[in-house]
Amino acid sequence: MESKEDGAFYIHLDLKKKPTNHSQLPSTSIKGSVLMTIPVLPAELITEILSRVPVKSLLKFRSISKSWLALISSPEFINTHLSLSTNNKDYTHHLLTMNFGAAMNGLYEYTLKDTTLTSLLYESVTEAFDLDYPYKKLHKYFSMVGSVNGLICLAIEEYDLVLWNPSIRKYKKLPDSKPTLMKKDCWPLYGFGYNEFHYDYKVVAIFLKYSSRDQVEVKIYSLHSDSWKCVDECPIKKLLNISGKFVNGKLYWITHGLDLFNMYKDGNIISIDLADEK
């Protein structure tokens, strides 16, 4: 597993410079022989072609030239590439499953398996493959916070968060997510989503007090700024102990009340819009 703290953690494309001549390059003479003229493709056509290329190939193409590196590094292209990918009916959909059990050395061993929905639903024997996820060798408990556009957010133990791109085997460890107001006796609930207006991936952390669920602290992480910030006003009170679910630009959680027998009742749904963070 390779860590990628800087650079292209996820693919972006942009065209910084456009060729000024779309006709042909001049022929070149070497030792009396004349090389064939090489046509120059219009920049728009190059972008159109690359927007349909798989991510793994795009990563290799970055080393072709500086102009291609600039192209495969801007936020404009990623939106086009994502849009074409999600609407491509030939793309395969995957399901990740987590299992754990006691290892020979007494530590818990966690495994993450990848299978296609086609294999799961239509094949007599489902094919599943082990994934080498970040920090696997540490034998620490982890949970999947959510998945957006091929990126997966993992929570290692309580406060260590990782954004992971399994297709290119790179990950990014997020800055410390511990609460600033509640120093102890609290637990976190997370949600992972995407702000399509600013091309920004965000993680929402909700910290609840063990002794009183009326005490809440909310922080939001932005991948663009690579930092957390606190949300001043938050109506969130009692929540079910599950990760937030991302739908159409918002993260959703289920609230609840308790009756005299400490049974859940009066559930509601609350949301946080990742565009205005309200």
mmCIF file of C-alpha atoms in Angstrom:
data_model
loop_
_atom_site.group_PDB
_atom_site.id
_atom_site.type_symbol
_atom_site.label_atom_id
_atom_site.label_comp_id
_atom_site.label_asym_id
_atom_site.label_seq_id
_atom_site.Cartn_x
_atom_site.Cartn_y
_atom_site.Cartn_z
ATOM 1 C CA MET A 1 0.000 0.000 0.000
ATOM 2 C CA GLU A 2 1.466 3.310 -1.044
ATOM 3 C CA SER A 3 0.789 6.571 0.731
ATOM 4 C CA LYS A 4 0.368 9.687 -1.373
ATOM 5 C CA GLU A 5 0.245 12.791 0.775
ATOM 6 C CA ASP A 6 0.853 15.260 -2.081
ATOM 7 C CA GLY A 7 0.242 15.367 -5.795
ATOM 8 C CA ALA A 8 -2.517 13.646 -7.716
ATOM 9 C CA PHE A 9 -4.399 11.699 -5.071
ATOM 10 C CA TYR A 10 -7.389 11.789 -7.380
ATOM 11 C CA ILE A 11 -7.373 12.599 -11.082
ATOM 12 C CA HIS A 12 -7.983 16.138 -12.334
ATOM 13 C CA LEU A 13 -7.465 17.415 -15.866
ATOM 14 C CA ASP A 14 -7.004 20.872 -17.329
ATOM 15 C CA LEU A 15 -5.482 22.375 -20.434
ATOM 16 C CA LYS A 16 -2.986 25.093 -19.560
ATOM 17 C CA LYS A 17 -1.514 25.653 -23.026
ATOM 18 C CA LYS A 18 -3.049 25.018 -26.393
ATOM 19 C CA PRO A 19 -1.064 24.372 -29.576
ATOM 20 C CA THR A 20 -1.010 27.410 -31.806
ATOM 21 C CA ASN A 21 -0.830 25.372 -35.000
ATOM 22 C CA HIS A 22 -3.257 22.512 -35.637
ATOM 23 C CA SER A 23 -1.897 21.584 -39.039
ATOM 24 C CA GLN A 24 1.349 19.627 -38.964
ATOM 25 C CA LEU A 25 4.776 19.688 -37.454
ATOM 26 C CA PRO A 26 7.558 20.405 -39.959
ATOM 27 C CA SER A 27 9.447 17.417 -41.269
ATOM 28 C CA THR A 28 12.840 16.719 -39.744
ATOM 29 C CA SER A 29 15.949 15.571 -41.608
ATOM 30 C CA ILE A 30 18.396 13.263 -39.832
ATOM 31 C CA LYS A 31 21.498 12.030 -41.714
ATOM 32 C CA GLY A 32 19.887 12.633 -45.053
ATOM 33 C CA SER A 33 16.654 10.785 -44.275
ATOM 34 C CA VAL A 34 13.411 12.710 -43.852
ATOM 35 C CA LEU A 35 11.109 11.696 -41.019
ATOM 36 C CA MET A 36 7.378 11.566 -41.613
ATOM 37 C CA THR A 37 5.393 14.620 -40.564
ATOM 38 C CA ILE A 38 3.398 14.114 -37.355
ATOM 39 C CA PRO A 39 -0.089 15.630 -37.142
ATOM 40 C CA VAL A 40 -1.004 17.635 -34.044
ATOM 41 C CA LEU A 41 -4.449 16.867 -32.654
ATOM 42 C CA PRO A 42 -6.613 19.775 -31.494
ATOM 43 C CA ALA A 43 -6.536 20.251 -27.733
ATOM 44 C CA GLU A 44 -10.305 19.760 -27.488
ATOM 45 C CA LEU A 45 -10.020 16.365 -29.192
ATOM 46 C CA ILE A 46 -7.221 15.253 -26.845
ATOM 47 C CA THR A 47 -9.343 16.201 -23.837
ATOM 48 C CA GLU A 48 -12.342 14.384 -25.312
ATOM 49 C CA ILE A 49 -10.307 11.216 -25.798
ATOM 50 C CA LEU A 50 -8.630 11.287 -22.394
ATOM 51 C CA SER A 51 -11.922 11.870 -20.613
ATOM 52 C CA ARG A 52 -12.886 8.331 -21.629
ATOM 53 C CA VAL A 53 -9.632 6.679 -20.568
ATOM 54 C CA PRO A 54 -9.583 4.562 -17.359
ATOM 55 C CA VAL A 55 -7.960 6.104 -14.290
ATOM 56 C CA LYS A 56 -5.024 3.692 -14.172
ATOM 57 C CA SER A 57 -4.057 4.591 -17.743
ATOM 58 C CA LEU A 58 -4.397 8.309 -17.013
ATOM 59 C CA LEU A 59 -1.883 7.991 -14.200
ATOM 60 C CA LYS A 60 0.645 6.507 -16.617
ATOM 61 C CA PHE A 61 -0.060 9.195 -19.226
ATOM 62 C CA ARG A 62 1.030 11.940 -16.804
ATOM 63 C CA SER A 63 4.665 11.185 -17.609
ATOM 64 C CA ILE A 64 4.264 11.678 -21.369
ATOM 65 C CA SER A 65 4.756 15.461 -21.322
ATOM 66 C CA LYS A 66 4.385 18.538 -19.145
ATOM 67 C CA SER A 67 1.283 19.598 -21.052
ATOM 68 C CA TRP A 68 -0.361 16.229 -20.417
ATOM 69 C CA LEU A 69 0.642 16.400 -16.767
ATOM 70 C CA ALA A 70 -1.054 19.803 -16.540
ATOM 71 C CA LEU A 71 -4.058 18.396 -18.366
ATOM 72 C CA ILE A 72 -4.347 15.468 -15.968
ATOM 73 C CA SER A 73 -4.184 17.731 -12.916
ATOM 74 C CA SER A 74 -7.045 20.235 -13.095
ATOM 75 C CA PRO A 75 -10.495 20.196 -11.423
ATOM 76 C CA GLU A 76 -12.400 20.833 -14.667
ATOM 77 C CA PHE A 77 -11.570 17.495 -16.233
ATOM 78 C CA ILE A 78 -12.331 15.415 -13.161
ATOM 79 C CA ASN A 79 -15.939 16.524 -13.320
ATOM 80 C CA THR A 80 -16.170 15.499 -16.975
ATOM 81 C CA HIS A 81 -14.384 12.211 -16.320
ATOM 82 C CA LEU A 82 -16.647 11.392 -13.363
ATOM 83 C CA SER A 83 -19.782 12.261 -15.307
ATOM 84 C CA LEU A 84 -18.820 10.018 -18.212
ATOM 85 C CA SER A 85 -17.777 7.204 -15.864
ATOM 86 C CA THR A 86 -20.980 7.197 -13.810
ATOM 87 C CA ASN A 87 -23.141 7.224 -16.939
ATOM 88 C CA ASN A 88 -21.204 4.424 -18.628
ATOM 89 C CA LYS A 89 -23.423 1.337 -18.472
ATOM 90 C CA ASP A 90 -20.457 -0.917 -19.246
ATOM 91 C CA TYR A 91 -18.695 -0.017 -15.995
ATOM 92 C CA THR A 92 -18.689 -2.701 -13.308
ATOM 93 C CA HIS A 93 -20.198 -1.955 -9.894
ATOM 94 C CA HIS A 94 -18.373 -3.305 -6.852
ATOM 95 C CA LEU A 95 -19.395 -4.236 -3.320
ATOM 96 C CA LEU A 96 -16.967 -4.160 -0.378
ATOM 97 C CA THR A 97 -17.526 -6.379 2.651
ATOM 98 C CA MET A 98 -15.664 -6.357 5.972
ATOM 99 C CA ASN A 99 -14.987 -9.420 8.122
ATOM 100 C CA PHE A 100 -12.999 -9.929 11.293
ATOM 101 C CA GLY A 101 -11.901 -12.754 13.541
ATOM 102 C CA ALA A 102 -9.174 -13.789 15.972
ATOM 103 C CA ALA A 103 -5.750 -14.367 14.450
ATOM 104 C CA MET A 104 -3.195 -16.962 15.592
ATOM 105 C CA ASN A 105 -1.266 -14.374 17.635
ATOM 106 C CA GLY A 106 -4.353 -13.391 19.613
ATOM 107 C CA LEU A 107 -4.904 -10.126 17.738
ATOM 108 C CA TYR A 108 -8.055 -9.457 15.766
ATOM 109 C CA GLU A 109 -7.627 -9.793 12.035
ATOM 110 C CA TYR A 110 -9.776 -7.633 9.760
ATOM 111 C CA THR A 111 -10.280 -8.388 6.082
ATOM 112 C CA LEU A 112 -11.844 -6.291 3.357
ATOM 113 C CA LYS A 113 -13.138 -8.133 0.316
ATOM 114 C CA ASP A 114 -14.125 -6.833 -3.101
ATOM 115 C CA THR A 115 -16.715 -8.471 -5.322
ATOM 116 C CA THR A 116 -18.710 -7.363 -8.326
ATOM 117 C CA LEU A 117 -22.479 -7.128 -8.149
ATOM 118 C CA THR A 118 -22.660 -9.261 -11.287
ATOM 119 C CA SER A 119 -20.781 -12.081 -9.562
ATOM 120 C CA LEU A 120 -22.834 -11.695 -6.382
ATOM 121 C CA LEU A 121 -26.223 -11.781 -8.082
ATOM 122 C CA TYR A 122 -25.768 -14.023 -11.100
ATOM 123 C CA GLU A 123 -22.877 -16.448 -10.547
ATOM 124 C CA SER A 124 -23.274 -19.719 -8.654
ATOM 125 C CA VAL A 125 -19.981 -19.097 -6.824
ATOM 126 C CA THR A 126 -19.255 -15.479 -5.940
ATOM 127 C CA GLU A 127 -15.714 -14.312 -6.622
ATOM 128 C CA ALA A 128 -14.257 -12.143 -3.840
ATOM 129 C CA PHE A 129 -10.759 -10.736 -3.550
ATOM 130 C CA ASP A 130 -8.880 -9.451 -0.503
ATOM 131 C CA LEU A 131 -8.000 -5.749 -0.577
ATOM 132 C CA ASP A 132 -4.807 -4.383 0.929
ATOM 133 C CA TYR A 133 -6.358 -1.440 2.752
ATOM 134 C CA PRO A 134 -4.325 1.213 4.671
ATOM 135 C CA TYR A 135 -2.925 0.212 8.079
ATOM 136 C CA LYS A 136 -4.003 -3.397 7.631
ATOM 137 C CA LYS A 137 -0.847 -4.717 9.321
ATOM 138 C CA LEU A 138 -1.601 -2.787 12.524
ATOM 139 C CA HIS A 139 -4.605 -5.048 13.263
ATOM 140 C CA LYS A 140 -6.669 -2.063 14.369
ATOM 141 C CA TYR A 141 -10.440 -1.887 14.207
ATOM 142 C CA PHE A 142 -11.704 0.099 11.239
ATOM 143 C CA SER A 143 -15.035 1.015 9.718
ATOM 144 C CA MET A 144 -16.109 2.288 6.320
ATOM 145 C CA VAL A 145 -17.540 5.789 6.689
ATOM 146 C CA GLY A 146 -18.688 6.071 3.087
ATOM 147 C CA SER A 147 -17.760 6.008 -0.594
ATOM 148 C CA VAL A 148 -18.048 8.752 -3.219
ATOM 149 C CA ASN A 149 -16.763 8.743 -6.814
ATOM 150 C CA GLY A 150 -14.470 5.785 -6.144
ATOM 151 C CA LEU A 151 -12.907 7.306 -3.012
ATOM 152 C CA ILE A 152 -13.480 5.495 0.294
ATOM 153 C CA CYS A 153 -13.321 7.095 3.727
ATOM 154 C CA LEU A 154 -12.090 4.757 6.473
ATOM 155 C CA ALA A 155 -12.135 5.386 10.212
ATOM 156 C CA ILE A 156 -9.246 3.627 11.972
ATOM 157 C CA GLU A 157 -10.135 3.140 15.635
ATOM 158 C CA GLU A 158 -11.982 6.337 16.702
ATOM 159 C CA TYR A 159 -10.158 9.429 15.505
ATOM 160 C CA ASP A 160 -7.843 8.390 12.641
ATOM 161 C CA LEU A 161 -9.427 9.003 9.248
ATOM 162 C CA VAL A 162 -8.113 7.997 5.827
ATOM 163 C CA LEU A 163 -9.261 8.812 2.293
ATOM 164 C CA TRP A 164 -8.387 5.835 0.120
ATOM 165 C CA ASN A 165 -8.460 5.291 -3.634
ATOM 166 C CA PRO A 166 -8.291 1.485 -4.043
ATOM 167 C CA SER A 167 -8.107 1.641 -7.851
ATOM 168 C CA ILE A 168 -4.698 3.364 -7.749
ATOM 169 C CA ARG A 169 -3.672 2.004 -4.309
ATOM 170 C CA LYS A 170 -3.042 5.400 -2.751
ATOM 171 C CA TYR A 171 -4.389 6.978 0.402
ATOM 172 C CA LYS A 172 -4.244 10.182 2.405
ATOM 173 C CA LYS A 173 -4.308 10.360 6.196
ATOM 174 C CA LEU A 174 -6.433 13.289 7.355
ATOM 175 C CA PRO A 175 -5.335 15.770 10.032
ATOM 176 C CA ASP A 176 -6.254 15.068 13.647
ATOM 177 C CA SER A 177 -10.041 14.924 13.981
ATOM 178 C CA LYS A 178 -10.271 14.897 17.776
ATOM 179 C CA PRO A 179 -12.853 17.273 19.279
ATOM 180 C CA THR A 180 -11.602 20.622 20.547
ATOM 181 C CA LEU A 181 -14.329 21.294 23.132
ATOM 182 C CA MET A 182 -15.066 17.832 24.508
ATOM 183 C CA LYS A 183 -11.705 16.457 25.560
ATOM 184 C CA LYS A 184 -12.916 13.050 26.759
ATOM 185 C CA ASP A 185 -15.917 10.792 27.338
ATOM 186 C CA CYS A 186 -17.329 11.194 23.840
ATOM 187 C CA TRP A 187 -17.581 9.184 20.657
ATOM 188 C CA PRO A 188 -17.638 10.245 16.990
ATOM 189 C CA LEU A 189 -20.088 9.700 14.159
ATOM 190 C CA TYR A 190 -18.785 10.445 10.675
ATOM 191 C CA GLY A 191 -20.152 11.146 7.230
ATOM 192 C CA PHE A 192 -18.339 11.424 3.879
ATOM 193 C CA GLY A 193 -19.588 13.348 0.846
ATOM 194 C CA TYR A 194 -18.783 15.563 -2.134
ATOM 195 C CA ASN A 195 -19.519 19.218 -2.884
ATOM 196 C CA GLU A 196 -19.898 19.229 -6.662
ATOM 197 C CA PHE A 197 -20.088 23.036 -6.862
ATOM 198 C CA HIS A 198 -16.527 23.439 -5.565
ATOM 199 C CA TYR A 199 -15.179 19.981 -6.502
ATOM 200 C CA ASP A 200 -14.430 19.361 -2.837
ATOM 201 C CA TYR A 201 -14.626 16.170 -0.777
ATOM 202 C CA LYS A 202 -15.750 16.691 2.817
ATOM 203 C CA VAL A 203 -15.954 14.685 6.038
ATOM 204 C CA VAL A 204 -18.398 15.642 8.798
ATOM 205 C CA ALA A 205 -17.538 14.573 12.359
ATOM 206 C CA ILE A 206 -20.236 14.670 15.060
ATOM 207 C CA PHE A 207 -19.013 14.119 18.614
ATOM 208 C CA LEU A 208 -21.567 13.024 21.226
ATOM 209 C CA LYS A 209 -21.074 12.999 24.994
ATOM 210 C CA TYR A 210 -21.414 9.603 26.690
ATOM 211 C CA SER A 211 -23.046 11.046 29.792
ATOM 212 C CA SER A 212 -25.403 13.414 27.979
ATOM 213 C CA ARG A 213 -26.348 13.139 24.342
ATOM 214 C CA ASP A 214 -27.520 16.745 24.415
ATOM 215 C CA GLN A 215 -23.868 17.816 24.285
ATOM 216 C CA VAL A 216 -22.728 17.868 20.661
ATOM 217 C CA GLU A 217 -19.689 19.154 18.792
ATOM 218 C CA VAL A 218 -19.556 19.214 14.974
ATOM 219 C CA LYS A 219 -16.475 19.628 12.784
ATOM 220 C CA ILE A 220 -16.174 19.584 8.973
ATOM 221 C CA TYR A 221 -13.057 18.623 7.014
ATOM 222 C CA SER A 222 -12.362 19.989 3.512
ATOM 223 C CA LEU A 223 -9.934 18.195 1.208
ATOM 224 C CA HIS A 224 -9.250 21.457 -0.648
ATOM 225 C CA SER A 225 -8.035 23.225 2.477
ATOM 226 C CA ASP A 226 -6.845 20.004 4.151
ATOM 227 C CA SER A 227 -8.172 21.263 7.479
ATOM 228 C CA TRP A 228 -11.040 20.971 9.966
ATOM 229 C CA LYS A 229 -13.325 23.750 11.149
ATOM 230 C CA CYS A 230 -15.955 23.833 13.875
ATOM 231 C CA VAL A 231 -19.646 24.419 13.180
ATOM 232 C CA ASP A 232 -20.948 26.991 15.670
ATOM 233 C CA GLU A 233 -24.670 26.252 15.628
ATOM 234 C CA CYS A 234 -25.899 22.706 15.282
ATOM 235 C CA PRO A 235 -29.428 21.431 16.027
ATOM 236 C CA ILE A 236 -28.236 17.827 16.184
ATOM 237 C CA LYS A 237 -29.044 16.067 19.455
ATOM 238 C CA LYS A 238 -29.675 12.345 19.745
ATOM 239 C CA LEU A 239 -28.486 10.224 16.819
ATOM 240 C CA LEU A 240 -28.457 6.546 15.995
ATOM 241 C CA ASN A 241 -24.938 5.149 16.044
ATOM 242 C CA ILE A 242 -24.484 4.911 12.264
ATOM 243 C CA SER A 243 -22.500 6.837 9.664
ATOM 244 C CA GLY A 244 -24.124 9.634 7.700
ATOM 245 C CA LYS A 245 -25.571 8.701 4.307
ATOM 246 C CA PHE A 246 -24.683 10.907 1.329
ATOM 247 C CA VAL A 247 -27.463 11.715 -1.170
ATOM 248 C CA ASN A 248 -27.589 14.614 -3.668
ATOM 249 C CA GLY A 249 -25.063 16.863 -1.977
ATOM 250 C CA LYS A 250 -26.274 16.314 1.603
ATOM 251 C CA LEU A 251 -25.360 14.017 4.490
ATOM 252 C CA TYR A 252 -28.260 12.472 6.410
ATOM 253 C CA TRP A 253 -28.518 11.024 9.935
ATOM 254 C CA ILE A 254 -31.424 9.518 11.898
ATOM 255 C CA THR A 255 -32.347 11.105 15.229
ATOM 256 C CA HIS A 256 -34.353 9.431 17.981
ATOM 257 C CA GLY A 257 -35.948 9.881 21.374
ATOM 258 C CA LEU A 258 -36.203 7.471 24.307
ATOM 259 C CA ASP A 259 -39.319 6.364 26.153
ATOM 260 C CA LEU A 260 -39.555 5.380 29.838
ATOM 261 C CA PHE A 261 -38.084 1.964 29.039
ATOM 262 C CA ASN A 262 -35.118 3.440 27.094
ATOM 263 C CA MET A 263 -36.575 2.224 23.820
ATOM 264 C CA TYR A 264 -36.076 4.272 20.653
ATOM 265 C CA LYS A 265 -39.058 6.336 19.540
ATOM 266 C CA ASP A 266 -39.991 9.386 17.465
ATOM 267 C CA GLY A 267 -37.229 9.057 14.874
ATOM 268 C CA ASN A 268 -36.524 11.908 12.459
ATOM 269 C CA ILE A 269 -34.069 12.595 9.647
ATOM 270 C CA ILE A 270 -31.679 15.542 9.734
ATOM 271 C CA SER A 271 -29.233 16.691 7.061
ATOM 272 C CA ILE A 272 -26.163 18.857 6.495
ATOM 273 C CA ASP A 273 -25.730 20.488 3.078
ATOM 274 C CA LEU A 274 -22.077 20.212 2.066
ATOM 275 C CA ALA A 275 -22.307 23.332 -0.110
ATOM 276 C CA ASP A 276 -23.216 25.834 2.634
ATOM 277 C CA GLU A 277 -22.427 23.505 5.572
ATOM 278 C CA LYS A 278 -25.817 24.101 7.208
#
